[in-house]
XYZ file of C-alpha atoms in Angstrom:
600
model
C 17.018 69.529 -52.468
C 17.168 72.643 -54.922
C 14.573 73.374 -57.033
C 15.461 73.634 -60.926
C 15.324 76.852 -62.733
C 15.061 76.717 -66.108
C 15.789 80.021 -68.321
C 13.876 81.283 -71.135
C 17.117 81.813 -74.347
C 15.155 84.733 -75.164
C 14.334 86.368 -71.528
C 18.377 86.324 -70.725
C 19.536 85.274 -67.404
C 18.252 86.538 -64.081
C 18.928 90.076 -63.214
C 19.764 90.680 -59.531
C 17.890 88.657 -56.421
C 14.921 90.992 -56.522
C 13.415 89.378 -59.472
C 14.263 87.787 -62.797
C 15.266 89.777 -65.869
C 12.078 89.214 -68.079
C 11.782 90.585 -71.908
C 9.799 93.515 -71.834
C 6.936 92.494 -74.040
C 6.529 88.620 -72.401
C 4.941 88.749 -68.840
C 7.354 87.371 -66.261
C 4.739 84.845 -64.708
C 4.729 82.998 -68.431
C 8.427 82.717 -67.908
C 8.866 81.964 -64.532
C 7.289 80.693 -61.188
C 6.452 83.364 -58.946
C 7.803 80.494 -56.191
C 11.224 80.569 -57.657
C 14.035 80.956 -55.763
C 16.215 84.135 -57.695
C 20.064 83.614 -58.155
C 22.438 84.780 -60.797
C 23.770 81.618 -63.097
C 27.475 81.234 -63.239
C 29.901 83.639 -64.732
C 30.433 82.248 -68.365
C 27.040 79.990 -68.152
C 24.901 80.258 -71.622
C 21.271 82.012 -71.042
C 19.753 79.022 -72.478
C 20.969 76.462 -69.914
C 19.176 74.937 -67.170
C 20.970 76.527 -64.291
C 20.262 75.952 -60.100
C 20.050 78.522 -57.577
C 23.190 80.128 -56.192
C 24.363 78.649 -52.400
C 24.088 82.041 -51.279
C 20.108 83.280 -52.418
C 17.273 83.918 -50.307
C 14.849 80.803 -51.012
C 12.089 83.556 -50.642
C 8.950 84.170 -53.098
C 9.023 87.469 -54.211
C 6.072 89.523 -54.386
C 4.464 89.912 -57.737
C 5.465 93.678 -57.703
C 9.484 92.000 -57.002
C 8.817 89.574 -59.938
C 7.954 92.480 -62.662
C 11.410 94.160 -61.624
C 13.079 97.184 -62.833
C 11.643 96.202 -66.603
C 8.242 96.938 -65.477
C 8.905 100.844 -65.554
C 9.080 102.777 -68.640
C 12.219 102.238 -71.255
C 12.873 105.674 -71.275
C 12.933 105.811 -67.066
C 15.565 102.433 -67.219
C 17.532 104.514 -69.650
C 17.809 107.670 -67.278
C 18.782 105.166 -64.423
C 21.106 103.817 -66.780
C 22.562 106.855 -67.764
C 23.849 107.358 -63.923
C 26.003 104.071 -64.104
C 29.596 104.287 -65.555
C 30.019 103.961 -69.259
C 32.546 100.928 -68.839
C 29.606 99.243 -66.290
C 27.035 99.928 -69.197
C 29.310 98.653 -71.705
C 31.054 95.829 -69.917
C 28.414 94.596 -67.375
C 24.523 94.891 -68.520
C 24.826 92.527 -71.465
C 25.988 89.802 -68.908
C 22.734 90.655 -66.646
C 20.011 89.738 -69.275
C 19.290 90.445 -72.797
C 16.786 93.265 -72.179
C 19.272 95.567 -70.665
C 22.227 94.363 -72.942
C 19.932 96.908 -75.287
C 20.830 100.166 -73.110
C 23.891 99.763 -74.326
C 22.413 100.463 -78.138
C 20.562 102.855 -77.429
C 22.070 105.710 -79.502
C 19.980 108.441 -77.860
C 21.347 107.674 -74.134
C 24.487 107.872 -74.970
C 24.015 111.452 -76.730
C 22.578 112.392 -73.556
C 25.234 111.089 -71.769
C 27.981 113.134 -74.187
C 26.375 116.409 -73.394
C 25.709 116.268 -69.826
C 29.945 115.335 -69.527
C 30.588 118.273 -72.089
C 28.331 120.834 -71.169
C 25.402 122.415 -72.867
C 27.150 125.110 -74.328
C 30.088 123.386 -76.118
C 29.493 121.132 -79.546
C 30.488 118.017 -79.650
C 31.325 115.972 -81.767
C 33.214 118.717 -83.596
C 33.093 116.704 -86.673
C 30.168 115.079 -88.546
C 27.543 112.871 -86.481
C 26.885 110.648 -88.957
C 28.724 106.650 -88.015
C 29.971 108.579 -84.694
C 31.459 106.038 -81.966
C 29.049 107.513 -79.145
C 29.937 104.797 -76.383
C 33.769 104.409 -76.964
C 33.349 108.711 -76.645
C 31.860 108.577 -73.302
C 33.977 106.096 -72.206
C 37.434 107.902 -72.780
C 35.763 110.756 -71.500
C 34.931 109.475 -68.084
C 37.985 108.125 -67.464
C 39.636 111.259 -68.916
C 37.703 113.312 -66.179
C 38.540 110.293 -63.471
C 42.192 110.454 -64.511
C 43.538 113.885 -65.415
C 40.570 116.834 -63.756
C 43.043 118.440 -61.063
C 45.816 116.036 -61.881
C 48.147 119.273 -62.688
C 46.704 121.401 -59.646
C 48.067 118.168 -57.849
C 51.616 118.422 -58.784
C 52.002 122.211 -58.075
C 50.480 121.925 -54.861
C 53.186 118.760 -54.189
C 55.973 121.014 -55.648
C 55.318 123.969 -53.605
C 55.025 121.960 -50.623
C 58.227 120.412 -51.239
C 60.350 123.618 -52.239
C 58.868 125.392 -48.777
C 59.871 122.115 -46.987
C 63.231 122.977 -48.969
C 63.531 126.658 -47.609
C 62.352 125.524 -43.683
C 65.406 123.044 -43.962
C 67.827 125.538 -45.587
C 66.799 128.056 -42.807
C 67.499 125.751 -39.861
C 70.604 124.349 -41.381
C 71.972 128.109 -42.390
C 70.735 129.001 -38.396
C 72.927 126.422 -37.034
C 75.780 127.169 -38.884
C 75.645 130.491 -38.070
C 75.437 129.366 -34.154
C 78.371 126.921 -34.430
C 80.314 129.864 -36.342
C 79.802 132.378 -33.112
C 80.573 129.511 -30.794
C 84.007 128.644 -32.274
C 84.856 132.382 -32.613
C 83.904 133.047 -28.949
C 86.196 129.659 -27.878
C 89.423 130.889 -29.096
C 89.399 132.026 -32.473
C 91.675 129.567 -34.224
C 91.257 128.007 -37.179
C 91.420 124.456 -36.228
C 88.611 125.155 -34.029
C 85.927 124.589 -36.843
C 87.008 121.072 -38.036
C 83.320 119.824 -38.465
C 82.484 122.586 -41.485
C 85.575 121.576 -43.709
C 88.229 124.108 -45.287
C 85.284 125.902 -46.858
C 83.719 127.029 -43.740
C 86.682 127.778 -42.372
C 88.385 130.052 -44.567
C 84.487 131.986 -45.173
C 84.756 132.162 -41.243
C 88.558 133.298 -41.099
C 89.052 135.443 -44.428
C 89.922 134.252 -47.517
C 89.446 137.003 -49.521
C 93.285 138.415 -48.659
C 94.582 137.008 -52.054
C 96.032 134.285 -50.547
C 96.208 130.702 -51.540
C 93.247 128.542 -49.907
C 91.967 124.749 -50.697
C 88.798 123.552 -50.809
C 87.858 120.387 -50.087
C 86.206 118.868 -53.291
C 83.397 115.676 -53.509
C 85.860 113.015 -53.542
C 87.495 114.059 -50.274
C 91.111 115.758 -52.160
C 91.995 119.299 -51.308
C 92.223 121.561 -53.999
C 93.603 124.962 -54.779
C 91.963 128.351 -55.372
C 94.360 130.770 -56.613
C 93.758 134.604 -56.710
C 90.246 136.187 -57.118
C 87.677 136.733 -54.825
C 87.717 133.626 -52.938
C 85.351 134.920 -49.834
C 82.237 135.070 -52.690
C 83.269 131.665 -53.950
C 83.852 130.152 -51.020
C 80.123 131.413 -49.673
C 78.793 130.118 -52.863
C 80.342 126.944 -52.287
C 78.810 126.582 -48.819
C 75.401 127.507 -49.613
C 75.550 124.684 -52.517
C 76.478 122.305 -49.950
C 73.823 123.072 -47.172
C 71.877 123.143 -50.341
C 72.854 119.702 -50.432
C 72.594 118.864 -46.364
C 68.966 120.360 -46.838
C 67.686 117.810 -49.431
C 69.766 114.792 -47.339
C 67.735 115.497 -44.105
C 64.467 115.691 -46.337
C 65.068 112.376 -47.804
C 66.495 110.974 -44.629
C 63.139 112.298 -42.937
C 61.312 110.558 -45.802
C 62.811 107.362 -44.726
C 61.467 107.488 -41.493
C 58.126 108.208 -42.474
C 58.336 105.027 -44.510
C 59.768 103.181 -42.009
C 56.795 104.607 -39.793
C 53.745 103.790 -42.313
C 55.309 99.704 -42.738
C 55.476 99.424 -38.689
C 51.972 100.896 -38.257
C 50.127 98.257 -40.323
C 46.733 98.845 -40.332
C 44.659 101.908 -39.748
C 41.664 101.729 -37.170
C 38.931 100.359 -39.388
C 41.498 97.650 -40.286
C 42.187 98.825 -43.405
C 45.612 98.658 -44.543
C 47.531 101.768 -44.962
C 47.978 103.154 -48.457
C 51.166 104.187 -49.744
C 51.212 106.935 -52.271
C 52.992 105.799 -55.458
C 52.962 109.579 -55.876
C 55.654 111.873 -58.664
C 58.716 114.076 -56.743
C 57.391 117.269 -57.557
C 61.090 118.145 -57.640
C 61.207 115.837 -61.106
C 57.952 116.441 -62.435
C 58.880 119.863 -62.362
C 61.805 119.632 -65.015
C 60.100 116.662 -66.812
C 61.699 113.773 -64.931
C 60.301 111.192 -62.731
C 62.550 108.086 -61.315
C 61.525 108.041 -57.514
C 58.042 107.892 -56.342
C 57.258 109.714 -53.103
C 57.011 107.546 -50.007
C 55.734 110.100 -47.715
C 52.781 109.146 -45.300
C 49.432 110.785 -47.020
C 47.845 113.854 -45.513
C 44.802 113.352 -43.998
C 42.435 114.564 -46.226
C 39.195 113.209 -47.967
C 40.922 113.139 -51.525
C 41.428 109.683 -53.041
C 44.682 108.858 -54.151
C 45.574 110.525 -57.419
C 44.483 108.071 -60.983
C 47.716 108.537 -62.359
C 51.363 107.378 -61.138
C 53.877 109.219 -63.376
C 57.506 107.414 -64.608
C 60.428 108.486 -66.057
C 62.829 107.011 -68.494
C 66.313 107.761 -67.830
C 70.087 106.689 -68.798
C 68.781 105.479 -72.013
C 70.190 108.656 -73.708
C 72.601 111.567 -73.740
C 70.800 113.667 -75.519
C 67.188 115.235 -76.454
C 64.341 113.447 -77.206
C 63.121 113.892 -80.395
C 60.308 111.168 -80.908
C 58.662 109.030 -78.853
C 56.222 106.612 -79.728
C 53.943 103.599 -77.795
C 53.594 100.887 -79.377
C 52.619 96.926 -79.294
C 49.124 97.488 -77.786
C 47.734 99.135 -74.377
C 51.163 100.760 -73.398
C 53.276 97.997 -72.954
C 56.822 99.147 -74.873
C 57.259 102.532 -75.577
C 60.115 103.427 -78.485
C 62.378 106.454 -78.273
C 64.329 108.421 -80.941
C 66.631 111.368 -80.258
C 69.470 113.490 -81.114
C 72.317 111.040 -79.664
C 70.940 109.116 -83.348
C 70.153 106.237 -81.319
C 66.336 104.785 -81.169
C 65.399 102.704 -77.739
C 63.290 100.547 -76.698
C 61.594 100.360 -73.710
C 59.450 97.387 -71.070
C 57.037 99.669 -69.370
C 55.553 96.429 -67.387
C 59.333 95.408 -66.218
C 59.957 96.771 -62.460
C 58.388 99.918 -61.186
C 59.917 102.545 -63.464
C 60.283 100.846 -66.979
C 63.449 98.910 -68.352
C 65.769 99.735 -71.326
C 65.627 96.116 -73.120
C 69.214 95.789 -73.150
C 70.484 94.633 -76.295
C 68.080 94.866 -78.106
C 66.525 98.018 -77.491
C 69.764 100.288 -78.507
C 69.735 100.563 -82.582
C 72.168 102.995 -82.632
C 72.391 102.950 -86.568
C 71.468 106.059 -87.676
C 73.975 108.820 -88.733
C 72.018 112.150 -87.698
C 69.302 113.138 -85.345
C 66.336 110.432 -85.352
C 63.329 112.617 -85.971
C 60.246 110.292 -86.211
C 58.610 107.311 -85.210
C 55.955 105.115 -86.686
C 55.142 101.566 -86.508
C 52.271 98.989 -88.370
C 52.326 95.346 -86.332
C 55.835 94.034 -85.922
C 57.680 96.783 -87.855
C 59.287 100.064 -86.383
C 60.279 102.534 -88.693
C 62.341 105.591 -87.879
C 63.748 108.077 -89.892
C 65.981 110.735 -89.737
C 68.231 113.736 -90.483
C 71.130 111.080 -92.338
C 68.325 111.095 -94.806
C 66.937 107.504 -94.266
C 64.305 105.276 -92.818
C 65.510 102.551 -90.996
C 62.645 99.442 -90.296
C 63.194 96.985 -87.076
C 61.743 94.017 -86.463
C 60.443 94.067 -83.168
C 59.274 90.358 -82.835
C 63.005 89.529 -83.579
C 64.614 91.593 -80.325
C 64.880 95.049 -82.833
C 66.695 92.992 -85.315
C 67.175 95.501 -88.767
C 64.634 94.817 -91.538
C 65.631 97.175 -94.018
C 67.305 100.502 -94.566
C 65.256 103.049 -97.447
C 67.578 106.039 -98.520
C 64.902 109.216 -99.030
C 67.223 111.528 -100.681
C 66.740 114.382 -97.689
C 66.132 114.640 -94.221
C 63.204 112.852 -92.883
C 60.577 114.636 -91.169
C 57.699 113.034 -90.082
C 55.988 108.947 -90.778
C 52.976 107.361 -91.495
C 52.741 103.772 -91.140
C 49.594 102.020 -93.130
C 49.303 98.009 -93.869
C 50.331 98.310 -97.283
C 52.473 101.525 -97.721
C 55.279 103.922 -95.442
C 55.153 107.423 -96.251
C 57.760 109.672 -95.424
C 57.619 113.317 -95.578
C 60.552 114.840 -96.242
C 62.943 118.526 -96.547
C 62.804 118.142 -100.306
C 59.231 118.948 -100.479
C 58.307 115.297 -101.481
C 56.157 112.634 -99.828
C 57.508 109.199 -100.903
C 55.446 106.301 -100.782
C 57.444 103.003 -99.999
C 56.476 99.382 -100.138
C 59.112 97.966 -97.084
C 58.464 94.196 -98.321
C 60.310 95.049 -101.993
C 63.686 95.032 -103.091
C 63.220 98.539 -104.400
C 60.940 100.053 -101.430
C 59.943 103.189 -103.891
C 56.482 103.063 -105.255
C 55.963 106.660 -105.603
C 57.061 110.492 -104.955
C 54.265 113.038 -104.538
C 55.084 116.687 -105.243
C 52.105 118.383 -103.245
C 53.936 121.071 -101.314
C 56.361 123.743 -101.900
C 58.007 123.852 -98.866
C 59.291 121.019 -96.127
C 56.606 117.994 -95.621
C 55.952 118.801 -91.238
C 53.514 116.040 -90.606
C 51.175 113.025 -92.415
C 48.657 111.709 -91.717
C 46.594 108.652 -93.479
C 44.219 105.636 -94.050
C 43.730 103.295 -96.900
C 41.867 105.532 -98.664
C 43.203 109.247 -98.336
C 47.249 110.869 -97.345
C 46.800 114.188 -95.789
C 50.064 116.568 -95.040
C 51.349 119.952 -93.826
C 54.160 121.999 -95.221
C 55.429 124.401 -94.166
C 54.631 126.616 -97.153
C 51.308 127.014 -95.141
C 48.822 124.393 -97.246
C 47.202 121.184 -96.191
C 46.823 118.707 -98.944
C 44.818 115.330 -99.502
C 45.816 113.067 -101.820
C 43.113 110.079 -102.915
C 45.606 106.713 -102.838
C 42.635 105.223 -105.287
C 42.506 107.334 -107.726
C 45.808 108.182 -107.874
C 45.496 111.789 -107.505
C 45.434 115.414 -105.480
C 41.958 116.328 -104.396
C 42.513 119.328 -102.574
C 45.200 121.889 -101.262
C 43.679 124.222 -98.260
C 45.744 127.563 -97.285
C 45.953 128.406 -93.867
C 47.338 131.854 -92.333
C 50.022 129.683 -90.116
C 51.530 126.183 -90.945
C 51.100 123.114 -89.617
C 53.651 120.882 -87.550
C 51.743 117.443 -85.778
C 48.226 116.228 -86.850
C 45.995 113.249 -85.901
C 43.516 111.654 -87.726
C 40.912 109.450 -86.881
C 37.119 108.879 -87.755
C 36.161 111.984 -89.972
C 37.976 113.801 -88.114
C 41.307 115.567 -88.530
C 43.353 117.758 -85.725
C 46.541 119.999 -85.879
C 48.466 121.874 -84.227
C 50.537 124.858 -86.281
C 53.549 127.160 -85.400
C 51.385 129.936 -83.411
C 50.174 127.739 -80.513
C 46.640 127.065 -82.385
C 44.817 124.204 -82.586
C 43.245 123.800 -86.309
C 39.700 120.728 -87.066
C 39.105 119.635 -90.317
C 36.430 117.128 -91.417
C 37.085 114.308 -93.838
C 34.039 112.722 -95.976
C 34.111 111.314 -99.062
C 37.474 112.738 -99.622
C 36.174 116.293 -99.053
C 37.963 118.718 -96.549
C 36.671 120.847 -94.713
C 37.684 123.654 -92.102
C 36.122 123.256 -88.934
C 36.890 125.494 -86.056
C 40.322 127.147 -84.785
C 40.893 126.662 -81.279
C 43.233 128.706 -78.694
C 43.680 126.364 -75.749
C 46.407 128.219 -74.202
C 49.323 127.512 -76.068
C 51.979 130.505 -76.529
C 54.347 128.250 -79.417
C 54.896 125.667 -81.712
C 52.655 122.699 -81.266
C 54.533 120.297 -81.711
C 52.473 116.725 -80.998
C 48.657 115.909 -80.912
C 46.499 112.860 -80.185
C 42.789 113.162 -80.852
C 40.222 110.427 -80.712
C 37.102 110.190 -80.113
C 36.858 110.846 -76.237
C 40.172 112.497 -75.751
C 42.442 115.201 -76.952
C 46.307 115.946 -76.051
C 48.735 118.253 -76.958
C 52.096 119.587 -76.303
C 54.003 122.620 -77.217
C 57.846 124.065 -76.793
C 55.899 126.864 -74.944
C 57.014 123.365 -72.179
C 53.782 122.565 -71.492
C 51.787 119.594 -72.062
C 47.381 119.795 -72.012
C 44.775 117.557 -71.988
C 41.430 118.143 -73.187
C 38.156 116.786 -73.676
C 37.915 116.668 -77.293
C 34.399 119.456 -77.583
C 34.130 122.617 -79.339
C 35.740 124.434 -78.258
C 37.936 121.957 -76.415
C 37.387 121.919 -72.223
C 41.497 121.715 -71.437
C 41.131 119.214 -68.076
C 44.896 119.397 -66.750
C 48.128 121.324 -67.589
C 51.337 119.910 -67.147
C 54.591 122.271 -67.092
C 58.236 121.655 -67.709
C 61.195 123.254 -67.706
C 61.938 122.656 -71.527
C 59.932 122.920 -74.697
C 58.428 119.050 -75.178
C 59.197 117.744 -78.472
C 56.222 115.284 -78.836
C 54.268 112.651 -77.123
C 52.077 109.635 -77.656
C 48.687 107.894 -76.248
C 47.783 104.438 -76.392
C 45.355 102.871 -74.480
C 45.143 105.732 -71.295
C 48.991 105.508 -71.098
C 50.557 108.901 -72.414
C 54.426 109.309 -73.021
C 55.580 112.860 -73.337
C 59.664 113.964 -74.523
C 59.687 116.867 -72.518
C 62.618 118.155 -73.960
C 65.383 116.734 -72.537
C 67.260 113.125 -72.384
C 64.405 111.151 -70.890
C 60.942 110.390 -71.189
C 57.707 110.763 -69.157
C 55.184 108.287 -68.680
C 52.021 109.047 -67.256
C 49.474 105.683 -67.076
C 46.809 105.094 -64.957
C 47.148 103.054 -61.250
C 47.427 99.422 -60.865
């Protein structure tokens, strides 16, 4: 029959089998037997209730040196073991263990330690003031920043070089055996009908065509068309090579079918673990920004984990450039769209493997010009636009229209607060709308002399860029400007969060403010690499990405100056991006949309 264990409320519940989790100042004997059998209560279980003895502990007496525990050394040595366990495990997982350790997590110190060691000791962080700084949720985002993204873009070009000199080796051996089968059907007989397997196009590169006669060529759908006049010997060639072009990347994915068809047969490897299949980008389509297939192929042997990140790509949603795009409705889940076709999308990142266009009610398609901005506040979406409005949608209701706010000019960038939209617009202005009246206009500020290029806000303060090179801040309180900063470049995307505030302007550089008490202040100008406009930014307190139409997207650890962890290239200026919750969507300049999210 088990023996009852009954748990101090104040000494927590037991910490591991070695021992129970005492307070520090109580001696364990006063709270428990030394003949107690150890065992963790039930996930869930109060500390103050009488719990038994897991099935599964040793029913041995520990020693009196086991009964002290881990408590019994010095705080600051159980900190510095501490500070070797993952952030989310210190966060997530002490507290449960007993209410002495539940206070590493507090400890304000350890987790400064913590910052710098991930940092560095020669880079500042935080950039911004100290003072009411979130030190765990820092550390956190930056671990799994480091987890995720460190050697993420070394990853891809390796995986796209490998795959365009798989390319070439297949191109070689297809353009060898065509030349074979060319010298075998000349040495037969010579006549034309002697080549049937290479098609009219073969034939007349093989026989001639370049006599100014009339030749067909045999297009995709199987008809024969003409070619009149011209050099038809350098079309026809080019022709050709397009389609081994074509015969090389059918063998590659034909080989890739094996190989899948190999790794399901083989099972399990030969410590019975099951094999892992890669859900790993085409390098092809990360290349130029898109991403629908996920490479099947067998992993090399190597030591390497599997990469942190799978990437996705939106596609058929629209037929033309991405403008906007914008997560929203919590950790990832739905991610909106708004581009130059004037239609805004919606889609289901959890639906299927690549994300789903919610038909019907993702497609808007309402606005009259290019859709230029995103921003959202619980169920609303608002988007506005080069027709000169703002258009709200409901997305509880399937996207149903809430409301459509005429600015008076093309819309330019949107912030989103509980009780106000502001729009910042080509007329200089930034108008201040109240979506739940019948006349949404509350108020136009007049701050800038030049086009409104981004906002940013809280409930408190509006800050903005124009493009007539100032930053503004504008108290919502008081009613009033408190302070107009000029800058030698101006400023297109900005986030703000904390007391800090981050920009990107038109020269590639990377511009920190700090925010107290309605004060702004310059910070630091940053060069992370950037050759053009910067044209989206995410900061918070752990993390830091950007994107540029110099087509490349960065992500940084968030320090002074900033430690730039992975570099992502495309084959077209990106337009903008967005992070929520470790899932980043990028418009990388053409119709779709990237998605980059951490593994299941």
């Amino acid at each position: 029959m088990s023996e009852e264990v009954r748990v101090n409320p104040e000494a927590g519940t037991h910490g591991d089998q070695d021992g129970p989790c005492p307070d520090p100042v109580k001696s364990p004997s006063s709270e428990v037997s030394s003949s107690d059998p150890q065992g963790l209560p039930p996930a869930g279980q109060p500390a103050s209730a009488d719990v038994s003895p897991s099935p599964t502990s040793a029913d041995v007496s520990p020693s009196p040196a086991e009964a002290s525990g881990l408590l019994s050394l010095p705080w600051e040595m159980v900190t510095h073991i501490a500070s070797h366990l993952p952030a989310q495990f210190v966060i997530t997982v002490l507290p449960k263990v007993c209410h002495a350790l539940s206070n590493v997590g507090k400890d304000s110190t350890a987790w400064q330690l913590r910052a710098r060691r991930l940092v560095g000791s020669r880079a500042g962080f935080p950039v911004g003031p100290r003072e009411d700084f979130d030190w765990p949720s820092a550390c956190l985002e930056m671990e799994q920043l480091i987890t995720c993204w460190t050697g993420q873009g070394h990853l891809v070009a390796r995986r796209n070089q490998e795959d365009e000199e798989e390319r070439e080796q297949v191109r070689q051996q297809e353009g060898a055996r065509l030349e074979w089968e060319l010298a075998e059907g000349g040495q037969e007989d010579g006549r034309e009908d002697e080549v049937e397997w290479m098609g009219v196009v073969a034939q007349e590169v093989a026989y001639g065509a370049d006599e100014g006669m009339e030749v067909a060529m045999e297009g995709e759908d199987g008809e024969i068309q003409p070619i009149v006049g011209g050099d038809q010997l350098a079309r026809l060639r080019e022709a050709l090579e397009e389609r081994l072009d074509d015969d090389a990347a059918a063998l590659m994915e034909d080989e890739r079918d094996h190989r899948m068809a190999f790794n399901a047969d083989e099972g399990q490897d030969g410590d019975g673990a099951p094999n892992r299949r890669e859900n790993v980008a085409d390098p092809r389509n990360l290349n130029n920004g898109r991403q629908v297939e996920v490479d099947q192929r067998q992993p090399p042997r190597s030591p390497s984990p599997p990469p942190a990140l799978e990437c996705i790509s939106l596609l058929s949603g629209h037929i033309a450039q991405v403008n906007s795009v914008l997560l929203v409705g919590g950790e990832g889940k739905v991610c909106a769209t708004g581009s130059r076709d004037w239609n805004v999308k919606l889609w289901d990142l959890q639906a299927g493997t690549g994300g789903t266009l919610l038909v019907g009610r993702g497609d808007f398609s309402t606005h009259r010009g290019w859709v230029w901005c995103l921003a959202s506040q619980g169920p609303l979406l608002a988007s506005g636009g080069f027709d000169s409005t703002v258009r709200l949608w409901d997305l509880q209701a399937g996207g149903a229209a809430r409301g459509l706010i005429r600015a008076g000019a093309a819309v330019h960038c949107l912030s989103f607060q509980t009780d106000v939209l502001l729009a910042g617009t080509f007329d200089k202005k930034i108008n201040m709308y109240d979506p739940r009246a019948a006349e949404p206009l509350v108020k136009s500020l007049h701050l800038h002399g030049n086009v409104v290029m981004c906002l940013a806000a809280d409930d408190k303060y509006i800050i903005s860029g124009s493009k007539d090179r100032t930053v503004a801040v504008y108290d919502r309180r008081a009613g009033k400007g408190l302070k107009r900063l000029r800058l030698s470049s101006y400023l297109l995307s900005m986030s703000y969060s904390g007391c800090e505030v981050w920009a990107g302007d038109n020269g590639g550089m990377l511009h920190s403010f700090s925010m107290q008490a309605g004060t702004l202040k310059t910070l630091s100008q940053f060069d992370v690499g950037h050759t053009a406009l910067v044209t989206g930014i995410h900061r918070s307190p752990g993390s830091l990405y950007t994107c540029s139409t110099d087509r490349t997207v960065k992500v940084h650890i968030p320090c002074a100056p900033p430690r730039t962890l992975c570099t992502l290239h495309h084959q077209a200026g990106v337009s903008g991006l967005s992070v929520e919750a470790g899932v980043l969507a990028v418009a990388p300049g053409d119709a779709c949309v990237e998605v980059w999210r951490p593994r299941k």
